[in-house]
mmCIF file of C-alpha atoms and ligand atoms in Angstrom:
data_model
loop_
_atom_site.group_PDB
_atom_site.id
_atom_site.type_symbol
_atom_site.label_atom_id
_atom_site.label_comp_id
_atom_site.label_asym_id
_atom_site.label_seq_id
_atom_site.Cartn_x
_atom_site.Cartn_y
_atom_site.Cartn_z
ATOM 1 C CA MET A 1 0.030 -0.138 -0.059
ATOM 2 C CA ALA A 2 1.165 3.521 -0.684
ATOM 3 C CA ASN A 3 2.626 5.481 2.136
ATOM 4 C CA SER A 4 0.131 8.236 3.162
ATOM 5 C CA ASP A 5 1.945 9.338 6.341
ATOM 6 C CA PRO A 6 2.362 13.038 6.332
ATOM 7 C CA ILE A 7 5.878 14.598 5.848
ATOM 8 C CA ARG A 8 7.104 16.645 8.587
ATOM 9 C CA VAL A 9 9.459 19.515 7.893
ATOM 10 C CA GLY A 10 11.156 22.071 10.197
ATOM 11 C CA VAL A 11 10.341 25.745 9.519
ATOM 12 C CA LEU A 12 12.909 27.882 11.686
ATOM 13 C CA TYR A 13 12.685 31.498 11.110
ATOM 14 C CA SER A 14 12.416 34.710 13.574
ATOM 15 C CA GLU A 15 9.115 35.835 14.331
ATOM 16 C CA THR A 16 10.472 38.131 17.191
ATOM 17 C CA GLY A 17 13.831 40.102 17.792
ATOM 18 C CA ALA A 18 15.979 42.224 15.528
ATOM 19 C CA THR A 19 15.047 40.512 12.263
ATOM 20 C CA SER A 20 11.478 39.670 12.987
ATOM 21 C CA THR A 21 9.901 41.623 10.232
ATOM 22 C CA ILE A 22 11.853 39.852 7.365
ATOM 23 C CA GLY A 23 11.874 36.583 9.327
ATOM 24 C CA PHE A 24 8.051 36.700 9.517
ATOM 25 C CA SER A 25 7.959 37.238 5.664
ATOM 26 C CA GLN A 26 10.214 34.053 5.213
ATOM 27 C CA LEU A 27 7.926 32.097 7.437
ATOM 28 C CA GLN A 28 4.983 33.138 5.284
ATOM 29 C CA GLY A 29 6.736 32.262 2.161
ATOM 30 C CA ALA A 30 7.363 28.749 3.418
ATOM 31 C CA LEU A 31 3.719 28.441 4.662
ATOM 32 C CA LEU A 32 2.340 29.710 1.436
ATOM 33 C CA ALA A 33 4.171 27.019 -0.725
ATOM 34 C CA ILE A 34 3.327 24.388 1.739
ATOM 35 C CA LYS A 35 -0.482 25.300 1.435
ATOM 36 C CA GLU A 36 -0.202 25.269 -2.289
ATOM 37 C CA ILE A 37 1.427 21.796 -2.221
ATOM 38 C CA ASN A 38 -1.061 20.273 0.181
ATOM 39 C CA GLU A 39 -3.901 22.008 -1.945
ATOM 40 C CA SER A 40 -2.880 20.251 -5.072
ATOM 41 C CA GLY A 41 -2.785 16.810 -3.356
ATOM 42 C CA GLY A 42 0.388 17.079 -1.410
ATOM 43 C CA VAL A 43 3.584 14.967 -2.376
ATOM 44 C CA ASP A 44 2.114 11.850 -3.809
ATOM 45 C CA GLY A 45 -0.941 12.065 -1.659
ATOM 46 C CA ARG A 46 1.246 12.986 1.567
ATOM 47 C CA GLU A 47 0.503 16.170 3.367
ATOM 48 C CA ILE A 48 3.476 18.302 4.305
ATOM 49 C CA ILE A 49 3.258 19.412 8.083
ATOM 50 C CA PRO A 50 5.339 22.345 9.075
ATOM 51 C CA VAL A 51 6.970 21.970 12.559
ATOM 52 C CA ARG A 52 7.442 25.661 13.210
ATOM 53 C CA TYR A 53 9.462 27.389 16.050
ATOM 54 C CA ASP A 54 10.470 31.115 16.581
ATOM 55 C CA ALA A 55 14.132 31.281 16.971
ATOM 56 C CA ARG A 56 13.941 35.022 18.063
ATOM 57 C CA SER A 57 16.742 36.185 15.994
ATOM 58 C CA ASN A 58 19.164 34.455 18.357
ATOM 59 C CA PRO A 59 21.783 32.202 16.901
ATOM 60 C CA ALA A 60 22.401 29.998 19.922
ATOM 61 C CA ARG A 61 18.561 29.559 19.943
ATOM 62 C CA TYR A 62 18.620 28.604 16.134
ATOM 63 C CA ALA A 63 21.234 25.910 17.053
ATOM 64 C CA GLU A 64 19.117 24.471 19.927
ATOM 65 C CA LEU A 65 15.755 24.419 17.766
ATOM 66 C CA ALA A 66 17.566 22.856 14.847
ATOM 67 C CA GLU A 67 18.710 20.006 17.104
ATOM 68 C CA GLN A 68 15.295 19.786 18.767
ATOM 69 C CA LEU A 69 13.706 19.617 15.281
ATOM 70 C CA ILE A 70 16.100 16.789 14.240
ATOM 71 C CA VAL A 71 16.224 14.733 17.403
ATOM 72 C CA GLN A 72 12.729 15.139 18.876
ATOM 73 C CA ASP A 73 10.551 16.100 16.018
ATOM 74 C CA HIS A 74 12.562 13.710 13.668
ATOM 75 C CA VAL A 75 12.450 16.143 10.542
ATOM 76 C CA SER A 76 14.991 15.492 7.855
ATOM 77 C CA VAL A 77 14.743 18.967 6.265
ATOM 78 C CA ILE A 78 14.823 22.493 7.886
ATOM 79 C CA PHE A 79 13.901 25.768 5.874
ATOM 80 C CA GLY A 80 15.259 28.529 7.873
ATOM 81 C CA CYS A 81 17.637 31.423 8.987
ATOM 82 C CA TYR A 82 18.211 34.944 8.119
ATOM 83 C CA MET A 83 21.382 36.279 9.730
ATOM 84 C CA SER A 84 24.720 34.564 8.633
ATOM 85 C CA SER A 85 25.275 34.078 12.230
ATOM 86 C CA SER A 86 22.343 31.810 12.589
ATOM 87 C CA ARG A 87 23.173 29.924 9.587
ATOM 88 C CA LYS A 88 26.752 29.451 10.798
ATOM 89 C CA ALA A 89 25.199 28.096 14.124
ATOM 90 C CA VAL A 90 22.809 25.512 12.404
ATOM 91 C CA ILE A 91 25.397 24.195 10.038
ATOM 92 C CA PRO A 92 27.349 22.089 12.524
ATOM 93 C CA ILE A 93 23.946 20.628 13.789
ATOM 94 C CA VAL A 94 22.901 19.684 10.247
ATOM 95 C CA GLU A 95 26.102 18.368 9.331
ATOM 96 C CA LYS A 96 26.455 16.281 12.675
ATOM 97 C CA TRP A 97 23.080 14.439 11.897
ATOM 98 C CA ASN A 98 23.482 14.549 8.109
ATOM 99 C CA LYS A 99 20.253 16.421 7.638
ATOM 100 C CA LEU A 100 19.357 19.287 5.257
ATOM 101 C CA LEU A 101 18.993 23.027 5.451
ATOM 102 C CA PHE A 102 17.556 25.294 2.885
ATOM 103 C CA TYR A 103 18.666 28.876 3.358
ATOM 104 C CA PRO A 104 16.720 31.585 1.560
ATOM 105 C CA THR A 105 18.833 34.751 2.304
ATOM 106 C CA LEU A 106 21.411 36.708 0.479
ATOM 107 C CA TYR A 107 24.843 36.434 2.158
ATOM 108 C CA GLU A 108 28.538 36.909 1.981
ATOM 109 C CA GLY A 109 29.470 33.794 0.092
ATOM 110 C CA PHE A 110 32.701 31.843 0.635
ATOM 111 C CA GLU A 111 30.968 28.912 1.960
ATOM 112 C CA TYR A 112 29.953 25.577 1.136
ATOM 113 C CA SER A 113 28.258 22.710 3.136
ATOM 114 C CA GLU A 114 27.120 19.363 1.670
ATOM 115 C CA ASN A 115 24.096 19.828 3.964
ATOM 116 C CA VAL A 116 22.952 23.199 2.731
ATOM 117 C CA ILE A 117 21.053 24.480 -0.254
ATOM 118 C CA TYR A 118 21.401 28.170 -0.697
ATOM 119 C CA THR A 119 18.801 29.986 -2.546
ATOM 120 C CA GLY A 120 19.562 33.726 -1.821
ATOM 121 C CA ALA A 121 22.017 35.623 -3.774
ATOM 122 C CA ALA A 122 25.880 35.222 -3.412
ATOM 123 C CA PRO A 123 28.031 38.447 -3.854
ATOM 124 C CA ASN A 124 28.347 37.877 -7.573
ATOM 125 C CA GLN A 125 24.639 38.263 -8.075
ATOM 126 C CA ASN A 126 24.187 41.342 -6.049
ATOM 127 C CA SER A 127 27.302 43.345 -4.915
ATOM 128 C CA VAL A 128 29.023 43.150 -8.173
ATOM 129 C CA GLN A 129 26.003 44.657 -10.023
ATOM 130 C CA LEU A 130 25.395 47.114 -7.186
ATOM 131 C CA ALA A 131 28.955 48.321 -7.227
ATOM 132 C CA GLU A 132 28.998 48.658 -10.921
ATOM 133 C CA PHE A 133 25.714 50.694 -10.943
ATOM 134 C CA MET A 134 26.569 52.976 -8.085
ATOM 135 C CA THR A 135 30.123 53.808 -9.168
ATOM 136 C CA SER A 136 28.947 54.403 -12.795
ATOM 137 C CA ASN A 137 26.065 56.704 -11.743
ATOM 138 C CA PHE A 138 27.324 58.508 -8.525
ATOM 139 C CA GLY A 139 30.966 57.987 -8.137
ATOM 140 C CA ALA A 140 33.403 55.773 -6.070
ATOM 141 C CA ARG A 141 33.942 57.492 -2.947
ATOM 142 C CA VAL A 142 31.936 55.258 -0.625
ATOM 143 C CA TYR A 143 31.153 55.102 3.266
ATOM 144 C CA LEU A 144 30.049 51.722 4.675
ATOM 145 C CA ILE A 145 27.727 51.089 7.565
ATOM 146 C CA GLY A 146 26.818 47.722 8.931
ATOM 147 C CA SER A 147 25.378 45.749 11.799
ATOM 148 C CA ASP A 148 27.815 44.290 14.115
ATOM 149 C CA TYR A 149 28.285 40.692 12.883
ATOM 150 C CA ILE A 150 29.651 38.440 10.258
ATOM 151 C CA TYR A 151 27.572 39.149 7.094
ATOM 152 C CA PRO A 152 28.140 43.047 7.250
ATOM 153 C CA TYR A 153 31.845 42.653 7.848
ATOM 154 C CA GLU A 154 32.366 40.452 4.891
ATOM 155 C CA SER A 155 29.900 42.070 2.730
ATOM 156 C CA ASN A 156 31.540 45.434 3.191
ATOM 157 C CA ARG A 157 34.932 43.949 2.558
ATOM 158 C CA ILE A 158 33.706 42.623 -0.736
ATOM 159 C CA MET A 159 32.034 45.970 -1.764
ATOM 160 C CA SER A 160 35.113 47.781 -0.846
ATOM 161 C CA GLU A 161 37.285 45.598 -3.105
ATOM 162 C CA LEU A 162 34.693 46.079 -5.907
ATOM 163 C CA VAL A 163 34.451 49.774 -5.651
ATOM 164 C CA LEU A 164 38.286 50.452 -5.068
ATOM 165 C CA GLN A 165 38.865 48.928 -8.465
ATOM 166 C CA ARG A 166 37.513 52.210 -9.989
ATOM 167 C CA PRO A 167 39.857 55.152 -10.682
ATOM 168 C CA GLY A 168 39.339 58.010 -8.120
ATOM 169 C CA SER A 169 37.826 55.492 -5.599
ATOM 170 C CA GLU A 170 38.091 55.975 -1.939
ATOM 171 C CA LYS A 171 36.796 54.355 1.343
ATOM 172 C CA LEU A 172 35.899 57.226 3.472
ATOM 173 C CA GLY A 173 34.374 55.295 6.448
ATOM 174 C CA GLU A 174 33.471 51.919 7.783
ATOM 175 C CA CYS A 175 31.487 51.605 11.109
ATOM 176 C CA TYR A 176 29.205 49.139 12.759
ATOM 177 C CA VAL A 177 26.178 49.461 15.117
ATOM 178 C CA ALA A 178 24.483 46.975 17.327
ATOM 179 C CA LEU A 179 21.753 44.908 16.030
ATOM 180 C CA ASP A 180 19.057 46.799 18.275
ATOM 181 C CA ALA A 181 20.553 50.104 17.207
ATOM 182 C CA VAL A 182 18.143 53.084 17.287
ATOM 183 C CA GLU A 183 18.144 56.397 15.473
ATOM 184 C CA LYS A 184 20.402 58.192 18.070
ATOM 185 C CA ASP A 185 22.936 55.700 17.511
ATOM 186 C CA PHE A 186 23.492 56.974 13.965
ATOM 187 C CA ALA A 187 23.747 60.553 14.870
ATOM 188 C CA VAL A 188 27.623 60.509 15.191
ATOM 189 C CA ILE A 189 27.824 58.710 11.869
ATOM 190 C CA MET A 190 25.598 61.290 10.081
ATOM 191 C CA GLU A 191 27.856 64.131 11.293
ATOM 192 C CA ASP A 192 30.970 62.064 10.024
ATOM 193 C CA ILE A 193 29.180 61.593 6.616
ATOM 194 C CA ARG A 194 28.289 65.411 6.486
ATOM 195 C CA ASP A 195 32.136 66.159 6.740
ATOM 196 C CA LYS A 196 33.319 63.520 4.315
ATOM 197 C CA ARG A 197 30.598 63.785 1.732
ATOM 198 C CA PRO A 198 30.817 60.314 0.098
ATOM 199 C CA ASP A 199 29.352 59.612 -3.313
ATOM 200 C CA PHE A 200 27.203 56.993 -1.922
ATOM 201 C CA ILE A 201 26.601 55.154 1.352
ATOM 202 C CA PHE A 202 26.588 51.314 1.458
ATOM 203 C CA SER A 203 24.360 49.901 4.093
ATOM 204 C CA THR A 204 24.754 46.376 5.567
ATOM 205 C CA VAL A 205 22.621 47.199 8.371
ATOM 206 C CA VAL A 206 19.894 44.456 8.698
ATOM 207 C CA GLY A 207 16.475 43.964 10.311
ATOM 208 C CA ASN A 208 14.526 46.293 12.357
ATOM 209 C CA SER A 209 17.266 48.937 12.963
ATOM 210 C CA THR A 210 17.318 49.631 9.132
ATOM 211 C CA ALA A 211 14.525 52.119 9.654
ATOM 212 C CA ALA A 212 16.612 53.941 12.186
ATOM 213 C CA LEU A 213 19.433 54.423 9.650
ATOM 214 C CA TYR A 214 17.097 55.733 6.958
ATOM 215 C CA ARG A 215 15.446 58.093 9.194
ATOM 216 C CA ALA A 216 18.610 59.370 10.779
ATOM 217 C CA TYR A 217 19.700 60.080 7.053
ATOM 218 C CA ALA A 218 16.547 61.849 6.382
ATOM 219 C CA ASP A 219 16.608 63.982 9.527
ATOM 220 C CA ALA A 220 20.169 64.942 8.605
ATOM 221 C CA GLY A 221 18.752 66.380 5.540
ATOM 222 C CA PHE A 222 20.672 64.492 3.091
ATOM 223 C CA GLU A 223 19.581 64.112 -0.466
ATOM 224 C CA PRO A 224 19.381 60.735 -2.180
ATOM 225 C CA ARG A 225 19.793 62.208 -5.697
ATOM 226 C CA THR A 226 23.284 63.273 -4.722
ATOM 227 C CA MET A 227 24.337 60.720 -2.020
ATOM 228 C CA PRO A 228 21.956 57.723 -1.878
ATOM 229 C CA ILE A 229 22.160 54.727 0.302
ATOM 230 C CA ALA A 230 22.758 51.476 -1.558
ATOM 231 C CA SER A 231 22.148 48.191 0.016
ATOM 232 C CA LEU A 232 21.335 44.457 -0.252
ATOM 233 C CA THR A 233 19.244 43.885 2.949
ATOM 234 C CA THR A 234 16.884 46.944 2.628
ATOM 235 C CA SER A 235 13.933 45.198 1.103
ATOM 236 C CA GLU A 236 10.113 46.194 0.983
ATOM 237 C CA ALA A 237 9.872 44.614 4.619
ATOM 238 C CA GLU A 238 12.299 47.178 6.163
ATOM 239 C CA VAL A 239 11.033 50.041 4.032
ATOM 240 C CA SER A 240 7.502 49.252 5.200
ATOM 241 C CA GLN A 241 8.864 50.210 8.867
ATOM 242 C CA MET A 242 10.166 53.613 7.961
ATOM 243 C CA GLY A 243 7.095 55.798 7.416
ATOM 244 C CA THR A 244 5.998 57.084 4.180
ATOM 245 C CA GLY A 245 8.764 58.502 1.650
ATOM 246 C CA VAL A 246 11.688 58.056 4.132
ATOM 247 C CA ALA A 247 13.443 55.550 1.861
ATOM 248 C CA ALA A 248 12.493 57.012 -1.444
ATOM 249 C CA GLY A 249 15.359 57.609 -3.887
ATOM 250 C CA HIS A 250 17.603 54.755 -2.402
ATOM 251 C CA TYR A 251 18.807 51.919 -4.036
ATOM 252 C CA THR A 252 18.869 47.965 -3.303
ATOM 253 C CA ALA A 253 20.183 45.156 -5.466
ATOM 254 C CA ALA A 254 18.063 41.904 -5.278
ATOM 255 C CA PRO A 255 16.740 39.118 -7.484
ATOM 256 C CA TYR A 256 13.229 39.832 -6.440
ATOM 257 C CA PHE A 257 11.115 42.884 -5.911
ATOM 258 C CA GLN A 258 7.378 42.876 -5.467
ATOM 259 C CA SER A 259 7.023 45.169 -8.462
ATOM 260 C CA ILE A 260 8.238 42.449 -10.895
ATOM 261 C CA ASP A 261 5.828 42.600 -13.720
ATOM 262 C CA SER A 262 5.304 38.937 -14.546
ATOM 263 C CA GLU A 263 2.270 36.372 -14.468
ATOM 264 C CA GLU A 264 4.085 34.156 -11.931
ATOM 265 C CA ASN A 265 4.715 37.047 -9.670
ATOM 266 C CA ARG A 266 1.068 38.374 -9.728
ATOM 267 C CA LYS A 267 -0.435 35.008 -9.349
ATOM 268 C CA CYS A 268 1.881 34.383 -6.205
ATOM 269 C CA LEU A 269 1.117 37.661 -4.593
ATOM 270 C CA ALA A 270 -2.596 37.258 -5.165
ATOM 271 C CA HIS A 271 -2.474 33.865 -3.586
ATOM 272 C CA LEU A 272 -0.553 35.241 -0.496
ATOM 273 C CA ARG A 273 -3.048 37.970 0.038
ATOM 274 C CA LYS A 274 -6.010 35.645 -0.357
ATOM 275 C CA SER A 275 -4.556 33.114 2.062
ATOM 276 C CA PHE A 276 -2.847 35.269 4.725
ATOM 277 C CA GLY A 277 -4.027 38.887 4.346
ATOM 278 C CA GLU A 278 -1.833 41.825 4.316
ATOM 279 C CA ASP A 279 0.291 41.172 7.245
ATOM 280 C CA CYS A 280 3.314 40.012 5.316
ATOM 281 C CA VAL A 281 5.366 42.294 3.158
ATOM 282 C CA PRO A 282 6.750 40.338 0.224
ATOM 283 C CA ASN A 283 10.528 40.783 -0.486
ATOM 284 C CA LEU A 284 13.590 38.680 -1.809
ATOM 285 C CA CYS A 285 13.692 36.538 1.234
ATOM 286 C CA TRP A 286 10.023 35.840 1.221
ATOM 287 C CA GLU A 287 10.236 34.768 -2.404
ATOM 288 C CA ALA A 288 13.437 32.401 -1.997
ATOM 289 C CA SER A 289 11.606 30.987 1.155
ATOM 290 C CA TYR A 290 8.615 30.319 -1.133
ATOM 291 C CA PHE A 291 10.384 28.732 -4.027
ATOM 292 C CA GLN A 292 12.888 26.639 -2.282
ATOM 293 C CA THR A 293 9.970 24.846 -0.529
ATOM 294 C CA HIS A 294 8.506 24.021 -3.961
ATOM 295 C CA ILE A 295 11.932 22.715 -5.049
ATOM 296 C CA PHE A 296 12.119 20.569 -2.038
ATOM 297 C CA ALA A 297 8.496 19.088 -2.671
ATOM 298 C CA ASN A 298 9.337 18.372 -6.392
ATOM 299 C CA ALA A 299 12.516 16.691 -5.391
ATOM 300 C CA PHE A 300 10.672 14.497 -2.784
ATOM 301 C CA ARG A 301 8.174 13.456 -5.522
ATOM 302 C CA HIS A 302 11.128 11.970 -7.434
ATOM 303 C CA ALA A 303 13.015 10.603 -4.659
ATOM 304 C CA GLY A 304 10.137 9.215 -2.573
ATOM 305 C CA SER A 305 12.081 10.089 0.509
ATOM 306 C CA ASP A 306 13.402 13.136 2.452
ATOM 307 C CA GLY A 307 16.641 11.285 3.337
ATOM 308 C CA ILE A 308 19.406 13.527 2.235
ATOM 309 C CA ALA A 309 21.180 10.851 0.124
ATOM 310 C CA GLU A 310 17.857 10.172 -1.845
ATOM 311 C CA LEU A 311 16.751 13.820 -2.063
ATOM 312 C CA MET A 312 20.042 15.578 -3.143
ATOM 313 C CA PRO A 313 20.368 14.189 -6.677
ATOM 314 C CA HIS A 314 16.957 15.547 -7.421
ATOM 315 C CA ILE A 315 17.342 18.897 -5.947
ATOM 316 C CA LEU A 316 20.817 19.559 -7.693
ATOM 317 C CA GLY A 317 20.143 20.806 -11.168
ATOM 318 C CA SER A 318 16.442 21.206 -10.630
ATOM 319 C CA GLU A 319 14.558 24.288 -11.876
ATOM 320 C CA PHE A 320 11.582 26.174 -10.900
ATOM 321 C CA ASP A 321 9.523 28.979 -12.258
ATOM 322 C CA ALA A 322 9.829 31.238 -9.355
ATOM 323 C CA PRO A 323 8.235 34.832 -9.163
ATOM 324 C CA GLN A 324 11.709 36.351 -10.140
ATOM 325 C CA GLY A 325 12.003 33.905 -13.301
ATOM 326 C CA ARG A 326 13.038 30.301 -13.761
ATOM 327 C CA VAL A 327 15.753 29.417 -11.062
ATOM 328 C CA ARG A 328 17.970 26.516 -11.035
ATOM 329 C CA ILE A 329 20.108 24.849 -8.186
ATOM 330 C CA ASP A 330 23.721 24.586 -9.283
ATOM 331 C CA PRO A 331 24.806 21.049 -8.827
ATOM 332 C CA THR A 332 28.510 22.003 -8.099
ATOM 333 C CA ASN A 333 28.209 24.603 -5.423
ATOM 334 C CA HIS A 334 24.595 24.066 -4.193
ATOM 335 C CA HIS A 335 23.780 27.783 -4.750
ATOM 336 C CA THR A 336 21.071 29.060 -7.131
ATOM 337 C CA CYS A 337 21.106 30.652 -10.607
ATOM 338 C CA LEU A 338 19.154 34.042 -9.914
ATOM 339 C CA TYR A 339 18.344 37.093 -11.763
ATOM 340 C CA PRO A 340 20.242 40.317 -10.559
ATOM 341 C CA ARG A 341 18.179 43.546 -10.392
ATOM 342 C CA ILE A 342 18.506 46.991 -9.104
ATOM 343 C CA GLY A 343 15.603 48.806 -7.755
ATOM 344 C CA ARG A 344 15.111 52.498 -6.561
ATOM 345 C CA VAL A 345 12.508 53.002 -3.799
ATOM 346 C CA ASP A 346 9.458 55.136 -4.887
ATOM 347 C CA ALA A 347 7.264 57.274 -2.744
ATOM 348 C CA GLN A 348 4.899 54.205 -2.038
ATOM 349 C CA GLY A 349 7.894 52.046 -0.578
ATOM 350 C CA GLN A 350 7.968 49.988 -3.667
ATOM 351 C CA PHE A 351 10.827 49.479 -6.070
ATOM 352 C CA THR A 352 11.121 50.889 -9.388
ATOM 353 C CA ILE A 353 13.489 48.315 -11.169
ATOM 354 C CA VAL A 354 16.185 50.421 -13.051
ATOM 355 C CA ARG A 355 18.431 47.518 -14.195
ATOM 356 C CA GLN A 356 17.779 43.755 -14.621
ATOM 357 C CA ALA A 357 19.605 40.805 -15.909
ATOM 358 C CA THR A 358 18.261 39.434 -19.208
ATOM 359 C CA ARG A 359 19.184 36.027 -18.065
ATOM 360 C CA SER A 360 19.842 34.202 -14.818
ATOM 361 C CA VAL A 361 23.405 34.603 -13.402
ATOM 362 C CA TYR A 362 25.347 31.580 -12.368
ATOM 363 C CA PRO A 363 26.151 31.672 -8.611
ATOM 364 C CA ASP A 364 29.958 32.249 -8.096
ATOM 365 C CA PRO A 365 30.070 32.223 -4.210
ATOM 366 C CA TYR A 366 33.941 32.344 -4.255
ATOM 367 C CA LEU A 367 33.909 35.260 -6.604
ATOM 368 C CA VAL A 368 36.329 33.561 -8.708
ATOM 369 C CA THR A 369 35.471 36.075 -11.336
ATOM 370 C CA HIS A 370 36.085 39.212 -9.351
ATOM 371 C CA SER A 371 35.720 42.139 -11.521
ATOM 372 C CA LEU A 372 33.223 44.761 -12.088
ATOM 373 C CA GLY A 373 33.077 44.707 -15.819
ATOM 374 C CA ASP A 374 32.359 41.222 -16.403
ATOM 375 C CA TRP A 375 28.821 41.417 -15.452
ATOM 376 C CA THR A 376 27.565 44.610 -17.232
ATOM 377 C CA ALA A 377 26.901 42.837 -20.442
ATOM 378 C CA LYS A 378 24.351 40.777 -18.759
ATOM 379 C CA LEU A 379 22.416 43.730 -17.411
ATOM 380 C CA GLU A 380 19.590 45.370 -19.407
ATOM 381 C CA SER A 381 19.345 49.190 -18.855
ATOM 382 C CA LEU A 382 15.535 50.259 -18.016
ATOM 383 C CA GLY A 383 16.388 53.845 -18.412
ATOM 384 C CA HIS A 384 17.967 55.051 -15.110
HETATM 385 C C1 ACM B 1 22.628 37.998 6.375
HETATM 386 O O1 ACM B 1 23.194 37.982 7.408
HETATM 387 N N1 ACM B 1 22.997 37.074 5.557
HETATM 388 C C2 ACM B 1 21.713 38.832 5.585
#
């Protein structure tokens, strides 16, 4: 007789703490995909049951809950993590038990684990394009501001190396704030920026304190037309926390924006609203969380099991029509072929897409091709 037992999967995001807004959207991306899979008959008639915990933006708690999911809840696959510090905490656990983590967040690259599938952008799919765009349009004197943990240090290092390839380039400052920074924590930095007058600011601030940075910038009277903030982590979710117009004119590079004009995207957004209302603000990490859950279910259909040895050959090389376009999991490095885009925030908190790749870009997490010019041919200008 066919196995009709439900399939339990771990869903481990942060619904509270410093990255709760984006974490909640990731949770909703996973739950939307699970709902769609179950509504269309499950995986060969088997329902997917999410076993869900709130990791509260705390890496130690991520590690504990990952172990609990594996040992007590008997899941083989975990969808989870936003901050790189949380992914770094979970990897030793999934490696120890030989289980699988699907990670739906842009990150700093320079990593590989046999037990992880990376569905967010690597630096060659966002930093390289953003560096090229910002230095071409605004200049190459950069000031870097980040949250105080591994992703911002590494992402700032990569951005510095890219920008400093330009003639006349200069790094005018690099500073870090706590994950729970509030607007007054940015006051001294804004004064330093007033003195140094960079061509643009690169923000690797993450989570709920992002709003404080953009508010501090606006209150300082700075002008995005001449000195914008560029980021990889300021998505629609963070912009929605800022108040109307605060982020208008600033730039973000991401494979997905809500404003993508495609049938897949419209359908997915409509289904989200119908299923879960307006609480979730869709963004790049919501989308990756959504499509990676479908990729898992499709692989399970072929493998007939969620054991990593059975599942992996059907994940690697697999493709899916995601809201951003057709994505593919690269078999050699476990990262994903994605579509780099650059968006400028409009007055309503949505992104006007000013550049986008005409085809998906192969993930190069070690930045083997570490040069600005190599990628411009793949970008289609939308009339910046
Ligand atoms: C991040 O920490 N990977 C955003």
